[in-house]
Short mmCIF file of C-alpha atoms and ligand atoms in Angstrom, two decimals:
data_model
loop_
_atom_site.label_atom_id
_atom_site.label_comp_id
_atom_site.label_asym_id
_atom_site.label_seq_id
_atom_site.Cartn_x
_atom_site.Cartn_y
_atom_site.Cartn_z
CA UNK A 1 -45.45 -57.50 -13.80
CA UNK A 2 -48.52 -55.44 -13.00
CA UNK A 3 -51.50 -57.17 -11.41
CA UNK A 4 -55.12 -56.63 -12.56
CA UNK A 5 -55.83 -53.92 -9.98
CA UNK A 6 -52.78 -51.94 -11.06
CA UNK A 7 -53.77 -52.28 -14.73
CA UNK A 8 -57.31 -51.16 -13.98
CA UNK A 9 -56.02 -48.17 -11.98
CA UNK A 10 -53.63 -47.18 -14.79
CA UNK A 11 -56.49 -47.46 -17.29
CA UNK A 12 -58.72 -45.24 -15.20
CA UNK A 13 -55.99 -42.65 -14.82
CA UNK A 14 -55.41 -42.57 -18.58
CA UNK A 15 -59.15 -42.18 -19.20
CA UNK A 16 -59.31 -39.32 -16.70
CA UNK A 17 -56.32 -37.66 -18.29
CA UNK A 18 -57.95 -37.85 -21.71
CA UNK A 19 -61.03 -36.08 -20.33
CA UNK A 20 -59.04 -33.20 -18.85
CA UNK A 21 -56.55 -33.00 -21.72
CA UNK A 22 -58.17 -33.65 -25.08
CA UNK A 23 -55.94 -35.01 -27.81
CA UNK A 24 -55.82 -31.72 -29.73
CA UNK A 25 -54.65 -29.61 -26.75
CA UNK A 26 -51.35 -27.86 -27.38
CA UNK A 27 -48.56 -26.79 -25.10
CA UNK A 28 -48.82 -23.08 -24.25
CA UNK A 29 -47.16 -20.98 -26.94
CA UNK A 30 -43.56 -20.11 -26.15
CA UNK A 31 -42.81 -16.54 -25.18
CA UNK A 32 -42.15 -14.16 -28.03
CA UNK A 33 -38.71 -12.67 -27.57
CA UNK A 34 -38.40 -9.00 -28.49
CA UNK A 35 -34.91 -7.52 -28.62
CA UNK A 36 -35.01 -3.85 -27.59
CA UNK A 37 -31.89 -2.16 -28.91
CA UNK A 38 -31.95 1.42 -27.65
CA UNK A 39 -29.68 4.07 -26.15
CA UNK A 40 -29.84 3.94 -22.33
CA UNK A 41 -26.75 6.12 -21.85
CA UNK A 42 -25.50 9.30 -23.51
CA UNK A 43 -27.30 12.26 -25.07
CA UNK A 44 -30.23 10.07 -26.29
CA UNK A 45 -30.75 8.09 -23.03
CA UNK A 46 -34.10 9.74 -22.23
CA UNK A 47 -35.31 8.94 -25.76
CA UNK A 48 -34.52 5.24 -25.35
CA UNK A 49 -36.32 5.09 -22.02
CA UNK A 50 -39.40 6.82 -23.41
CA UNK A 51 -39.56 4.37 -26.33
CA UNK A 52 -39.33 1.40 -23.96
CA UNK A 53 -42.05 2.90 -21.73
CA UNK A 54 -44.37 3.37 -24.69
CA UNK A 55 -43.73 -0.14 -25.99
CA UNK A 56 -44.37 -1.67 -22.57
CA UNK A 57 -47.56 0.35 -22.12
CA UNK A 58 -49.21 -1.16 -25.18
CA UNK A 59 -48.14 -4.69 -24.24
CA UNK A 60 -49.49 -4.18 -20.70
CA UNK A 61 -52.78 -2.89 -22.09
CA UNK A 62 -53.04 -6.16 -24.00
CA UNK A 63 -52.53 -8.18 -20.80
CA UNK A 64 -48.83 -8.81 -21.42
CA UNK A 65 -49.56 -10.88 -24.54
CA UNK A 66 -49.76 -10.18 -28.26
CA UNK A 67 -51.61 -12.74 -30.41
CA UNK A 68 -51.67 -15.10 -27.43
CA UNK A 69 -47.91 -15.01 -26.91
CA UNK A 70 -46.39 -13.62 -23.77
CA UNK A 71 -43.84 -10.91 -24.58
CA UNK A 72 -40.33 -11.15 -23.18
CA UNK A 73 -38.09 -8.10 -23.62
CA UNK A 74 -34.34 -8.48 -23.93
CA UNK A 75 -32.53 -5.14 -23.73
CA UNK A 76 -29.26 -3.87 -25.13
CA UNK A 77 -27.81 -0.38 -24.58
CA UNK A 78 -26.52 0.61 -28.02
CA UNK A 79 -24.96 3.86 -26.67
CA UNK A 80 -25.94 5.55 -29.98
CA UNK A 81 -22.66 4.15 -31.29
CA UNK A 82 -22.78 2.98 -34.92
CA UNK A 83 -19.38 1.28 -34.53
CA UNK A 84 -20.88 -1.17 -31.99
CA UNK A 85 -24.24 -1.59 -33.71
CA UNK A 86 -23.55 -4.65 -35.84
CA UNK A 87 -22.16 -6.62 -32.87
CA UNK A 88 -25.03 -5.50 -30.67
CA UNK A 89 -27.77 -6.54 -33.07
CA UNK A 90 -26.02 -9.84 -33.83
CA UNK A 91 -25.94 -10.60 -30.09
CA UNK A 92 -29.70 -10.25 -29.98
CA UNK A 93 -30.30 -12.32 -33.08
CA UNK A 94 -27.68 -15.06 -32.71
CA UNK A 95 -27.06 -15.33 -28.96
CA UNK A 96 -30.48 -14.47 -27.58
CA UNK A 97 -32.47 -15.83 -30.52
CA UNK A 98 -34.97 -12.99 -30.50
CA UNK A 99 -38.01 -13.23 -32.78
CA UNK A 100 -38.20 -9.50 -33.45
CA UNK A 101 -35.81 -6.57 -33.04
CA UNK A 102 -37.10 -3.11 -32.07
CA UNK A 103 -34.57 -0.25 -32.40
CA UNK A 104 -33.07 2.24 -32.48
CA UNK A 105 -32.87 6.04 -32.03
CA UNK A 106 -29.68 6.99 -33.92
CA UNK A 107 -29.74 6.84 -37.74
CA UNK A 108 -26.23 5.38 -38.01
CA UNK A 109 -27.09 2.60 -35.57
CA UNK A 110 -30.35 1.88 -37.39
CA UNK A 111 -28.61 1.54 -40.75
CA UNK A 112 -26.31 -1.13 -39.33
CA UNK A 113 -29.35 -2.88 -37.85
CA UNK A 114 -31.21 -2.74 -41.15
CA UNK A 115 -28.24 -4.28 -42.96
CA UNK A 116 -28.23 -7.25 -40.55
CA UNK A 117 -32.03 -7.56 -40.59
CA UNK A 118 -32.06 -7.61 -44.37
CA UNK A 119 -29.43 -10.36 -44.51
CA UNK A 120 -30.89 -12.50 -41.72
CA UNK A 121 -34.58 -11.91 -42.47
CA UNK A 122 -35.24 -11.03 -38.81
CA UNK A 123 -38.24 -8.75 -38.28
CA UNK A 124 -37.15 -5.20 -37.48
CA UNK A 125 -39.37 -2.34 -36.32
CA UNK A 126 -37.62 1.03 -36.08
CA UNK A 127 -39.25 3.18 -33.35
CA UNK A 128 -37.36 6.41 -34.05
CA UNK A 129 -34.23 6.60 -36.23
CA UNK A 130 -35.14 8.41 -39.42
CA UNK A 131 -32.31 7.31 -41.76
CA UNK A 132 -33.92 7.76 -45.17
CA UNK A 133 -32.23 4.61 -46.51
CA UNK A 134 -34.00 2.33 -44.01
CA UNK A 135 -37.22 2.86 -45.97
CA UNK A 136 -35.31 3.70 -49.15
CA UNK A 137 -32.43 1.81 -50.71
CA UNK A 138 -32.24 -0.60 -47.75
CA UNK A 139 -35.95 -1.36 -47.60
CA UNK A 140 -37.02 -4.98 -47.15
CA UNK A 141 -40.22 -6.97 -46.61
CA UNK A 142 -39.21 -7.57 -42.95
CA UNK A 143 -38.28 -3.96 -42.08
CA UNK A 144 -40.86 -1.44 -40.77
CA UNK A 145 -40.81 1.98 -39.16
CA UNK A 146 -43.27 3.44 -36.61
CA UNK A 147 -41.67 6.90 -36.65
CA UNK A 148 -40.63 8.99 -39.70
CA UNK A 149 -38.03 9.33 -42.44
CA UNK A 150 -35.62 12.22 -41.76
CA UNK A 151 -36.72 13.96 -44.93
CA UNK A 152 -40.34 14.28 -43.68
CA UNK A 153 -40.00 16.66 -40.68
CA UNK A 154 -37.22 18.56 -42.50
CA UNK A 155 -39.44 19.17 -45.52
CA UNK A 156 -42.46 20.15 -43.39
CA UNK A 157 -40.39 22.62 -41.37
CA UNK A 158 -39.08 24.15 -44.62
CA UNK A 159 -42.62 24.65 -45.89
CA UNK A 160 -43.62 26.30 -42.62
CA UNK A 161 -40.65 28.67 -42.77
CA UNK A 162 -41.50 29.67 -46.36
CA UNK A 163 -45.08 30.35 -45.28
CA UNK A 164 -43.83 32.63 -42.53
CA UNK A 165 -41.95 34.71 -45.04
CA UNK A 166 -38.35 33.76 -44.29
CA UNK A 167 -35.91 34.20 -47.16
CA UNK A 168 -32.36 33.81 -45.82
CA UNK A 169 -31.56 31.02 -43.41
CA UNK A 170 -28.58 29.41 -41.69
CA UNK A 171 -28.85 25.69 -40.85
CA UNK A 172 -27.11 24.00 -37.94
CA UNK A 173 -26.97 20.32 -36.95
CA UNK A 174 -24.87 17.37 -35.88
CA UNK A 175 -22.93 16.05 -38.88
CA UNK A 176 -24.39 12.60 -39.49
CA UNK A 177 -27.21 11.00 -41.48
CA UNK A 178 -30.09 12.41 -39.42
CA UNK A 179 -28.81 16.00 -39.52
CA UNK A 180 -27.77 15.84 -43.17
CA UNK A 181 -31.11 14.38 -44.25
CA UNK A 182 -33.30 16.70 -42.20
CA UNK A 183 -31.36 19.66 -43.58
CA UNK A 184 -31.81 18.05 -47.03
CA UNK A 185 -35.60 17.91 -46.61
CA UNK A 186 -35.65 21.46 -45.29
CA UNK A 187 -33.60 22.77 -48.23
CA UNK A 188 -35.80 21.02 -50.77
CA UNK A 189 -38.91 22.81 -49.53
CA UNK A 190 -37.18 26.12 -48.79
CA UNK A 191 -35.16 26.55 -51.98
CA UNK A 192 -38.05 25.44 -54.19
CA UNK A 193 -39.82 28.62 -53.09
CA UNK A 194 -36.80 30.82 -53.71
CA UNK A 195 -35.36 30.70 -50.18
CA UNK A 196 -31.63 31.07 -49.78
CA UNK A 197 -29.43 29.02 -47.47
CA UNK A 198 -26.60 31.34 -46.39
CA UNK A 199 -24.57 28.77 -44.50
CA UNK A 200 -24.76 25.13 -43.43
CA UNK A 201 -23.13 24.75 -40.03
CA UNK A 202 -22.43 21.48 -38.25
CA UNK A 203 -20.43 19.77 -35.53
CA UNK A 204 -19.72 16.09 -34.91
CA UNK A 205 -22.29 13.99 -32.98
CA UNK A 206 -22.73 14.24 -29.99
CA UNK A 207 -20.61 17.37 -29.38
CA UNK A 208 -22.20 20.40 -27.73
CA UNK A 209 -19.54 23.10 -28.02
CA UNK A 210 -21.78 25.55 -29.86
CA UNK A 211 -20.09 28.90 -29.11
CA UNK A 212 -18.06 29.36 -32.30
CA UNK A 213 -21.04 28.35 -34.43
CA UNK A 214 -23.36 30.76 -32.64
CA UNK A 215 -20.88 33.53 -33.39
CA UNK A 216 -21.00 32.55 -37.08
CA UNK A 217 -24.80 32.65 -37.04
CA UNK A 218 -24.76 36.19 -35.63
CA UNK A 219 -22.23 37.30 -38.24
CA UNK A 220 -24.29 35.84 -41.14
CA UNK A 221 -27.38 37.88 -40.17
CA UNK A 222 -29.98 35.36 -41.42
CA UNK A 223 -33.67 36.11 -40.94
CA UNK A 224 -34.14 32.69 -39.30
CA UNK A 225 -32.24 29.54 -38.23
CA UNK A 226 -33.16 25.89 -38.94
CA UNK A 227 -31.76 23.37 -36.43
CA UNK A 228 -31.75 19.66 -35.75
CA UNK A 229 -30.62 18.51 -32.32
CA UNK A 230 -32.33 16.13 -29.91
CA UNK A 231 -32.20 14.92 -26.32
CA UNK A 232 -29.47 16.36 -24.11
CA UNK A 233 -27.84 18.15 -27.05
CA UNK A 234 -31.10 19.96 -27.88
CA UNK A 235 -31.43 21.17 -24.30
CA UNK A 236 -27.96 22.69 -24.40
CA UNK A 237 -28.37 24.20 -27.88
CA UNK A 238 -31.63 26.01 -27.07
CA UNK A 239 -30.17 27.36 -23.81
CA UNK A 240 -26.93 28.47 -25.48
CA UNK A 241 -28.86 30.13 -28.34
CA UNK A 242 -30.78 32.24 -25.82
CA UNK A 243 -27.71 32.95 -23.69
CA UNK A 244 -25.86 34.23 -26.79
CA UNK A 245 -28.62 36.80 -27.22
CA UNK A 246 -29.80 35.37 -30.55
CA UNK A 247 -33.30 34.42 -29.44
CA UNK A 248 -34.38 38.07 -29.41
CA UNK A 249 -33.23 38.86 -32.95
CA UNK A 250 -33.21 35.66 -35.07
CA UNK A 251 -36.18 33.26 -34.79
CA UNK A 252 -35.14 29.66 -34.19
CA UNK A 253 -36.98 26.85 -36.00
CA UNK A 254 -36.29 23.14 -36.19
CA UNK A 255 -37.68 19.69 -36.62
CA UNK A 256 -39.77 19.00 -33.52
CA UNK A 257 -37.02 16.97 -31.83
CA UNK A 258 -35.45 20.30 -30.83
CA UNK A 259 -38.14 20.81 -28.20
CA UNK A 260 -39.73 17.37 -27.62
CA UNK A 261 -39.15 15.73 -24.25
CA UNK A 262 -36.83 18.64 -23.41
CA UNK A 263 -39.05 21.51 -22.26
CA UNK A 264 -38.68 20.89 -18.52
CA UNK A 265 -34.93 21.40 -18.89
CA UNK A 266 -35.08 24.20 -21.49
CA UNK A 267 -37.53 26.33 -19.51
CA UNK A 268 -38.28 29.84 -20.79
CA UNK A 269 -35.37 29.65 -23.28
CA UNK A 270 -37.61 27.50 -25.52
CA UNK A 271 -40.65 29.79 -25.37
CA UNK A 272 -42.12 30.55 -28.78
CA UNK A 273 -39.93 28.16 -30.82
CA UNK A 274 -41.75 26.83 -33.90
CA UNK A 275 -41.17 23.27 -35.09
CA UNK A 276 -42.83 20.66 -37.30
CA UNK A 277 -43.34 17.06 -36.20
CA UNK A 278 -45.73 14.12 -36.53
CA UNK A 279 -46.91 14.62 -32.93
CA UNK A 280 -47.90 17.57 -30.77
CA UNK A 281 -49.43 18.55 -27.45
CA UNK A 282 -53.05 19.55 -27.39
CA UNK A 283 -54.28 17.31 -30.20
CA UNK A 284 -57.22 16.65 -27.89
CA UNK A 285 -58.55 13.57 -29.67
CA UNK A 286 -60.12 10.75 -27.65
CA UNK A 287 -57.34 8.41 -28.81
CA UNK A 288 -54.52 10.73 -27.77
CA UNK A 289 -56.19 11.70 -24.52
CA UNK A 290 -56.57 8.03 -23.54
CA UNK A 291 -52.91 7.34 -24.38
CA UNK A 292 -51.71 10.36 -22.40
CA UNK A 293 -53.78 9.49 -19.38
CA UNK A 294 -52.62 5.86 -19.35
CA UNK A 295 -48.98 6.89 -19.83
CA UNK A 296 -49.13 9.55 -17.10
CA UNK A 297 -50.76 7.11 -14.67
CA UNK A 298 -48.22 4.38 -15.35
CA UNK A 299 -45.01 6.40 -15.41
CA UNK A 300 -45.88 9.66 -13.59
CA UNK A 301 -44.57 11.45 -16.69
CA UNK A 302 -46.06 13.11 -19.76
CA UNK A 303 -45.45 11.16 -22.97
CA UNK A 304 -43.44 12.69 -25.80
CA UNK A 305 -42.95 11.79 -29.46
CA UNK A 306 -40.55 8.97 -28.54
CA UNK A 307 -43.00 7.35 -26.11
CA UNK A 308 -45.70 7.55 -28.79
CA UNK A 309 -43.41 5.91 -31.39
CA UNK A 310 -42.57 3.09 -28.96
CA UNK A 311 -46.26 2.56 -28.29
CA UNK A 312 -46.96 2.40 -32.02
CA UNK A 313 -44.06 -0.02 -32.61
CA UNK A 314 -45.89 -2.39 -30.23
CA UNK A 315 -49.19 -1.69 -31.99
CA UNK A 316 -47.61 -2.54 -35.35
CA UNK A 317 -46.12 -5.73 -33.94
CA UNK A 318 -49.57 -6.63 -32.60
CA UNK A 319 -51.19 -6.13 -36.02
CA UNK A 320 -48.62 -8.32 -37.77
CA UNK A 321 -48.72 -11.02 -35.09
CA UNK A 322 -52.51 -11.17 -35.09
CA UNK A 323 -52.48 -11.87 -38.82
CA UNK A 324 -50.09 -14.83 -38.41
CA UNK A 325 -51.55 -16.01 -35.08
CA UNK A 326 -48.24 -15.39 -33.36
CA UNK A 327 -46.16 -17.36 -35.88
CA UNK A 328 -43.39 -14.95 -36.89
CA UNK A 329 -42.02 -17.37 -39.48
CA UNK A 330 -44.94 -16.37 -41.73
CA UNK A 331 -43.16 -13.23 -42.90
CA UNK A 332 -45.14 -12.60 -46.08
CA UNK A 333 -48.48 -12.66 -44.25
CA UNK A 334 -47.04 -10.51 -41.45
CA UNK A 335 -45.95 -7.87 -43.99
CA UNK A 336 -49.20 -8.07 -45.96
CA UNK A 337 -51.22 -7.30 -42.83
CA UNK A 338 -49.14 -4.22 -42.02
CA UNK A 339 -49.19 -2.98 -45.59
CA UNK A 340 -52.97 -2.72 -45.51
CA UNK A 341 -53.32 -1.70 -41.86
CA UNK A 342 -54.52 1.61 -40.49
CA UNK A 343 -52.64 2.09 -37.25
CA UNK A 344 -54.79 3.72 -34.57
CA UNK A 345 -52.00 5.96 -33.32
CA UNK A 346 -52.21 8.72 -30.70
CA UNK A 347 -50.78 11.01 -33.43
CA UNK A 348 -53.81 10.27 -35.63
CA UNK A 349 -54.45 7.20 -37.80
CA UNK A 350 -51.66 6.38 -40.24
CA UNK A 351 -50.94 3.88 -42.99
CA UNK A 352 -47.59 2.64 -44.25
CA UNK A 353 -46.03 3.68 -47.55
CA UNK A 354 -44.93 0.96 -50.01
CA UNK A 355 -41.49 1.21 -48.36
CA UNK A 356 -43.02 0.64 -44.86
CA UNK A 357 -42.77 4.17 -43.44
CA UNK A 358 -45.71 6.09 -41.88
CA UNK A 359 -47.69 8.37 -44.20
CA UNK A 360 -48.73 11.04 -41.72
CA UNK A 361 -49.64 14.60 -40.88
CA UNK A 362 -46.80 16.85 -39.79
CA UNK A 363 -48.05 19.32 -37.20
CA UNK A 364 -46.82 22.87 -36.82
CA UNK A 365 -46.14 23.39 -33.12
CA UNK A 366 -45.22 26.33 -30.96
CA UNK A 367 -43.68 26.14 -27.51
CA UNK A 368 -46.00 27.64 -24.93
CA UNK A 369 -44.88 26.99 -21.35
CA UNK A 370 -44.15 23.25 -21.07
CA UNK A 371 -46.05 22.34 -24.25
CA UNK A 372 -45.35 21.89 -27.96
CA UNK A 373 -48.81 23.14 -28.76
CA UNK A 374 -50.30 22.22 -32.13
CA UNK A 375 -51.15 25.36 -34.11
CA UNK A 376 -52.12 23.62 -37.33
CA UNK A 377 -50.88 21.17 -39.92
CA UNK A 378 -47.61 21.98 -41.69
CA UNK A 379 -47.90 19.11 -44.24
CA UNK A 380 -50.89 16.85 -44.65
CA UNK A 381 -50.55 13.06 -45.20
CA UNK A 382 -46.88 13.35 -46.08
CA UNK A 383 -45.18 10.13 -47.20
CA UNK A 384 -41.47 9.36 -47.41
CA UNK A 385 -39.74 9.56 -50.80
CA UNK A 386 -38.78 5.88 -50.45
CA UNK A 387 -35.97 6.57 -52.93
CA UNK A 388 -34.26 3.45 -54.25
CA UNK A 389 -36.65 1.04 -52.56
CA UNK A 390 -37.58 -2.07 -54.48
CA UNK A 391 -39.02 -5.19 -52.89
C1 PHB B 401 -31.76 9.96 -35.79
O1 PHB B 401 -30.54 9.77 -35.59
O2 PHB B 401 -32.34 9.48 -36.76
C2 PHB B 401 -32.53 10.76 -34.81
C3 PHB B 401 -32.11 10.87 -33.50
C4 PHB B 401 -32.85 11.60 -32.58
C5 PHB B 401 -34.02 12.20 -32.99
C6 PHB B 401 -34.45 12.10 -34.30
C7 PHB B 401 -33.69 11.38 -35.22
O3 PHB B 401 -34.75 12.89 -32.11
#
């Protein structure tokens, strides 16, 4: 039994505790777990790393916390392999219990992720992959994109090629959703104005044996070529195109991925290439300049479109989280905040379409030295078609 002195001491301690810890004080909020599902190996490895860098930069600028919750990143290398994508995203959701998934680069991987996100209700922010269906037939209140729909840069590039007077074009791409859909967007704009597509060439992802296809291009005698490749594959394509002697005679165009994050490796072989994309060098806005400076200081690298999309994925997460005070179970409020948000992106401010894809300017860019220099706007405030989306 306690004596009087012990009781008195206990009472004093309790009183002191109640002064330092008032009754309404709460335990610190648990960390918010973000599953980063990106390619860290293969032809898109550099793209995955740039997205992670951009994402981390925004979180660091916010002091490591969004809406008061410390951010913990859990990473998976998806290898740009759609066959492994369902298992990979399920690991993040079921084993690691992440609150949000951010990924990926490859359209086939992203479609598998969207399927799982739609079924499980887990928040998904896509920081690159353009699969039209993700903000089309597969759209959902918990799925968002900080990048583009494949149709958008394809369509904008087609408009730019019409404007430059091209009439007969050969297209070339990897045969999968991203290539098919970018070529689809290109054809829509190009054929609408009477342009003729002489041949649609392709090879399986991620193959880079271009020789036979380059021979076919030469034989078709088009007045221009439209291409989609990215990452390591884009480096090799642009170099092979020049080495085959085509650069001198047949102007090469593409969606901006053909020359973004690749110019160091492509060197002079990329000089002069025209592309359309929702980002460019030389925008020279205070917002973009600040982002570029911070990125360069942190990583000793220049940012590219992928870094910018990763940064904006974190900005979008921050907007949603702020609206629900860090409580990701409030999905309707999270979505409502993003639907009315204006995201202060380095690319220029953007809003989301009803299917949760950026409505944005597509810049016309020309390679000059190591830059994809903006030379104007190819398509202004272009949305995604959002075909088949109902939510
Ligand atoms: C895609 O698969 O959607 C994709 C991949 C790489 C890019 C752009 C799109 O640079």
